[in-house]
Tab-separated table of N, CA, C and O in Angstrom:
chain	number	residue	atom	x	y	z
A	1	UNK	N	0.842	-1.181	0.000
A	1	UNK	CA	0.000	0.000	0.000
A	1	UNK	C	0.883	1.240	0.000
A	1	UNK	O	1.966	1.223	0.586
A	2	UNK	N	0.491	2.193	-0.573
A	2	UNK	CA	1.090	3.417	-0.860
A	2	UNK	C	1.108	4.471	0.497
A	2	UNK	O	0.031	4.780	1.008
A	3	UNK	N	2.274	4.951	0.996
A	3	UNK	CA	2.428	5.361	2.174
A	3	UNK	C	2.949	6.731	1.781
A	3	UNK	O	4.035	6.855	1.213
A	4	UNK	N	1.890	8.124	2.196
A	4	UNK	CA	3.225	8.898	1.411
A	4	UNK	C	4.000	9.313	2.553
A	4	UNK	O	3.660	9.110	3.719
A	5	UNK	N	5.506	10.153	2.024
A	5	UNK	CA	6.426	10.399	2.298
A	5	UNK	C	6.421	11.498	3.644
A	5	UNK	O	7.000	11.461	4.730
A	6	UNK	N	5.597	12.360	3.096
A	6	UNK	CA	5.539	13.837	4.115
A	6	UNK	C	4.137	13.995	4.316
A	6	UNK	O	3.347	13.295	3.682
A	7	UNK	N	3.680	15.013	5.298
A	7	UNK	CA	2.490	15.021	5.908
A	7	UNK	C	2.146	16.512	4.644
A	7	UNK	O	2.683	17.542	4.235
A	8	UNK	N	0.862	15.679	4.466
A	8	UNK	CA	-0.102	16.629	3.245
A	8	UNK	C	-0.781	18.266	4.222
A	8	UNK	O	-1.405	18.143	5.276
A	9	UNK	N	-0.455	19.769	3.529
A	9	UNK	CA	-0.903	20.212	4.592
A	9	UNK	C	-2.570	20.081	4.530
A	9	UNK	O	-3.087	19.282	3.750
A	10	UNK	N	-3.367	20.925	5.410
A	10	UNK	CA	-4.807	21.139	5.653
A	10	UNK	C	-5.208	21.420	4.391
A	10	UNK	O	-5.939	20.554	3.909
A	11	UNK	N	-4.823	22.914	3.277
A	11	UNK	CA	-5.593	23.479	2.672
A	11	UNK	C	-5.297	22.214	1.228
A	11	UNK	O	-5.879	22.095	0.149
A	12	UNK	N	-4.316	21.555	1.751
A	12	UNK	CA	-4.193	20.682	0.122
A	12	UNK	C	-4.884	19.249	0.103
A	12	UNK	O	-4.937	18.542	-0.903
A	13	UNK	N	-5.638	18.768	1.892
A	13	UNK	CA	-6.094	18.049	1.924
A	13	UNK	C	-7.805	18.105	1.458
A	13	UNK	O	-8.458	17.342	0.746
A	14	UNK	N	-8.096	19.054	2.019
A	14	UNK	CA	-9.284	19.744	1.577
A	14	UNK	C	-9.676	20.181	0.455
A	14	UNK	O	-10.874	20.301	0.200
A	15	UNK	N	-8.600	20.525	-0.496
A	15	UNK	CA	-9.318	21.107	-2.029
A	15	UNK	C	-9.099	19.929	-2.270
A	15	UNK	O	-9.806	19.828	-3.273
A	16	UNK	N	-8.477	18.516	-2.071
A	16	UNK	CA	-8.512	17.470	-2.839
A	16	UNK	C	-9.466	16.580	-2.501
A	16	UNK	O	-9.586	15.467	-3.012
A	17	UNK	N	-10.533	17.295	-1.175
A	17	UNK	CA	-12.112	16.396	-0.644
A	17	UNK	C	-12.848	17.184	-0.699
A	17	UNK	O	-13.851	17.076	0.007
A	18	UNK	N	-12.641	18.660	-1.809
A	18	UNK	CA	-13.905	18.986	-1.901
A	18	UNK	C	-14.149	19.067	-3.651
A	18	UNK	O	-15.058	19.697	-4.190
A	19	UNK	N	-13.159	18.313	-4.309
A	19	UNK	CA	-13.474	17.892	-5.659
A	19	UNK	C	-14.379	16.486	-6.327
A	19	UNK	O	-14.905	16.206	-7.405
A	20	UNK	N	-14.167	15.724	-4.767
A	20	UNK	CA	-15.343	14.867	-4.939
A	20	UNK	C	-16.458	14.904	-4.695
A	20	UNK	O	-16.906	15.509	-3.721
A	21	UNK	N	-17.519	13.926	-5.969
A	21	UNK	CA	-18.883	14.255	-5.871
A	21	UNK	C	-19.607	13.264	-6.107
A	21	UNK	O	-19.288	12.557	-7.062
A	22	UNK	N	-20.636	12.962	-5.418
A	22	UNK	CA	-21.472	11.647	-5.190
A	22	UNK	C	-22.278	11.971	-6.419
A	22	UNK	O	-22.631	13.130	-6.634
A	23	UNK	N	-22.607	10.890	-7.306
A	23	UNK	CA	-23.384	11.039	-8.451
A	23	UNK	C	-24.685	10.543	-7.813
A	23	UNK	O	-24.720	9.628	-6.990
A	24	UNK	N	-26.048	11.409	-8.381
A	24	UNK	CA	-27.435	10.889	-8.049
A	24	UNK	C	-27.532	9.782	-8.622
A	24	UNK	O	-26.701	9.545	-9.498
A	25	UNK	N	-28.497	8.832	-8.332
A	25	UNK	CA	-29.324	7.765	-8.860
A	25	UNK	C	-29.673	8.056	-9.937
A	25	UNK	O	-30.057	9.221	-10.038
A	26	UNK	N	-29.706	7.360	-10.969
A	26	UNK	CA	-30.498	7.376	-12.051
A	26	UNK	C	-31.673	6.745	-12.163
A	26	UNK	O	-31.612	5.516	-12.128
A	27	UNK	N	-33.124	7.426	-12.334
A	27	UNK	CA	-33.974	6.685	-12.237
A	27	UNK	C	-34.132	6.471	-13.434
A	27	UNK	O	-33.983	7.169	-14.437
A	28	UNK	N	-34.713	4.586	-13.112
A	28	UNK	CA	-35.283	4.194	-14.548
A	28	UNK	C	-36.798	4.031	-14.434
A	28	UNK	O	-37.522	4.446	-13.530
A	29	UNK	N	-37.061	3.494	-15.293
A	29	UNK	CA	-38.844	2.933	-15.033
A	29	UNK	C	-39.219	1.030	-15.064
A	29	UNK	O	-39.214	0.158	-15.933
A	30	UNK	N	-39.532	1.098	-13.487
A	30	UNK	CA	-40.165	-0.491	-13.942
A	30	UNK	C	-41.722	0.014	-13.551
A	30	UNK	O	-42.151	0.989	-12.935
A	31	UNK	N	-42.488	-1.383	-14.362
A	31	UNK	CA	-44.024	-1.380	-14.057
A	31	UNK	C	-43.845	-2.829	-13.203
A	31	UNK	O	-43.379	-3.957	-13.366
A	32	UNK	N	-44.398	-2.182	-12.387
A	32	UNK	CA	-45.481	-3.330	-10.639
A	32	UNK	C	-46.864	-3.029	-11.008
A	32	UNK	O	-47.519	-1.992	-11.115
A	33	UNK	N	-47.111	-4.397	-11.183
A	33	UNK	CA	-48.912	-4.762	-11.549
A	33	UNK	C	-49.142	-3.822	-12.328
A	33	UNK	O	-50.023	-3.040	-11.971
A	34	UNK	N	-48.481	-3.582	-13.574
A	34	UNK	CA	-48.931	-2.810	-14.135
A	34	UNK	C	-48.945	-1.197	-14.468
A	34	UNK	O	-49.422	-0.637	-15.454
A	35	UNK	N	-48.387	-0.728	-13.530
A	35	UNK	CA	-48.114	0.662	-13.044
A	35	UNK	C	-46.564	1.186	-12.969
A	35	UNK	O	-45.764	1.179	-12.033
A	36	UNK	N	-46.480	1.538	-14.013
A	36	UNK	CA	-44.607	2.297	-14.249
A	36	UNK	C	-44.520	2.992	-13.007
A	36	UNK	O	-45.475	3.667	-12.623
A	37	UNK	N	-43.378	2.889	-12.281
A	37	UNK	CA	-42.812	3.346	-11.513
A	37	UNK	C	-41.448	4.286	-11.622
A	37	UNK	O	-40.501	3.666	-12.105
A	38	UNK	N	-41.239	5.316	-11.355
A	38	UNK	CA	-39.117	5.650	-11.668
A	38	UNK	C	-38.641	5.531	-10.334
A	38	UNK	O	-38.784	6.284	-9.370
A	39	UNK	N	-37.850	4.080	-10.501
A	39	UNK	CA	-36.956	4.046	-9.282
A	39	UNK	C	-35.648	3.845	-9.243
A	39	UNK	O	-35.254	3.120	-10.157
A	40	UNK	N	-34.881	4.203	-8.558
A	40	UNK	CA	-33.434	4.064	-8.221
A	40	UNK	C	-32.677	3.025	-9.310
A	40	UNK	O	-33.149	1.905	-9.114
A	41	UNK	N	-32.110	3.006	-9.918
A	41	UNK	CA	-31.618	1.780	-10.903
A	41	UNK	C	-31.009	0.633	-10.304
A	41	UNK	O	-31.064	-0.521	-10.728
A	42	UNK	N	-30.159	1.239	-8.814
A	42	UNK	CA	-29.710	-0.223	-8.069
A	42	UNK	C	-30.417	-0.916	-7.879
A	42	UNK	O	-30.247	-2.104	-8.153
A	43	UNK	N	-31.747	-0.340	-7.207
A	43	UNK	CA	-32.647	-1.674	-6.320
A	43	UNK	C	-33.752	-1.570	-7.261
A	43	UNK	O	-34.844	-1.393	-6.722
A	44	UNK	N	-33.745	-1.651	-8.836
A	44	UNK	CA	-34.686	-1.554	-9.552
A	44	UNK	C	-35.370	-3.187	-9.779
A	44	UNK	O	-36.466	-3.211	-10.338
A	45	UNK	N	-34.674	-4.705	-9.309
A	45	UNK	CA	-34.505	-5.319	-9.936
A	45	UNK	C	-35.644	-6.041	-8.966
A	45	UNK	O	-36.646	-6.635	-9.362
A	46	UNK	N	-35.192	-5.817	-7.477
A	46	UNK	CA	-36.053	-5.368	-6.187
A	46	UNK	C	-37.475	-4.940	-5.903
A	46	UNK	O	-38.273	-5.189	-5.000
A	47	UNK	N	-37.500	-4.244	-6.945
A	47	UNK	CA	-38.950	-3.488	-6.991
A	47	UNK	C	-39.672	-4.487	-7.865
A	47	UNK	O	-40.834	-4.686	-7.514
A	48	UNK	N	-39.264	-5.147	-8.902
A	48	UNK	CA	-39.472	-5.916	-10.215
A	48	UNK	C	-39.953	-7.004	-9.006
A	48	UNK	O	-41.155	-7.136	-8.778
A	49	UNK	N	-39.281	-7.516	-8.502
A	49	UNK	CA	-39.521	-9.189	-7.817
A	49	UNK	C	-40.712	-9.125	-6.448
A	49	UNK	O	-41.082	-10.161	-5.894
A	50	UNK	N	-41.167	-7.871	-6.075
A	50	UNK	CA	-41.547	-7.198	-4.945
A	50	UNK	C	-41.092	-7.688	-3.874
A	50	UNK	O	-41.866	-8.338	-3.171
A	51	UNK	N	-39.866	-7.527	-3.509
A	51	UNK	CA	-39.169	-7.240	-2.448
A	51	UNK	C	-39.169	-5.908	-1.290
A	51	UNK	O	-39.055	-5.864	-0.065
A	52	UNK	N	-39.350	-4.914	-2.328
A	52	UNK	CA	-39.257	-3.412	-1.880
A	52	UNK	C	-40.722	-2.776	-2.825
A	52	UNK	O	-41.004	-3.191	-3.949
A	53	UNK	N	-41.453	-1.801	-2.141
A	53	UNK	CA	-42.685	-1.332	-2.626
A	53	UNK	C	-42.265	0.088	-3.157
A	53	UNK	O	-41.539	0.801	-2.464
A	54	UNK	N	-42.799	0.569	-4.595
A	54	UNK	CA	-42.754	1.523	-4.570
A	54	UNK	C	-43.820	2.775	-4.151
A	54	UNK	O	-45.029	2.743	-4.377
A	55	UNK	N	-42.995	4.035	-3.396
A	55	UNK	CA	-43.957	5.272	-2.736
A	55	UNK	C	-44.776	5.854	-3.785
A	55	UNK	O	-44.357	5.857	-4.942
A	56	UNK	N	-46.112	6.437	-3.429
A	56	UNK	CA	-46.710	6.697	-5.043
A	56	UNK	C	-47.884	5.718	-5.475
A	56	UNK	O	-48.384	5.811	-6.596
């Protein structure tokens, strides 16, 4: 594992954690009994098998 050498200061630790960015969900569309839903694309497969209900 990569160990670095010298201690990173504050302001260079910080502009390099505030360039990351959580991407939203992409909703897709499944139909339950019939009725299109837009849900989350991870647990879309979830909603399909009714495991998880969709709100709405």
């Amino acid at each position: 594992m990569a160990v670095p050498k010298r201690r990173m200061s504050r302001s260079n630790t910080r502009h390099r954690r505030a360039r990351w960015k959580a991407a939203t969900p992409q909703p897709v569309t499944v139909t339950v009994d019939g009725v299109p839903y837009r849900v989350p694309q991870r647990p879309a497969r979830a909603y399909e098998r009714g495991l998880l209900r969709p709100e709405g």
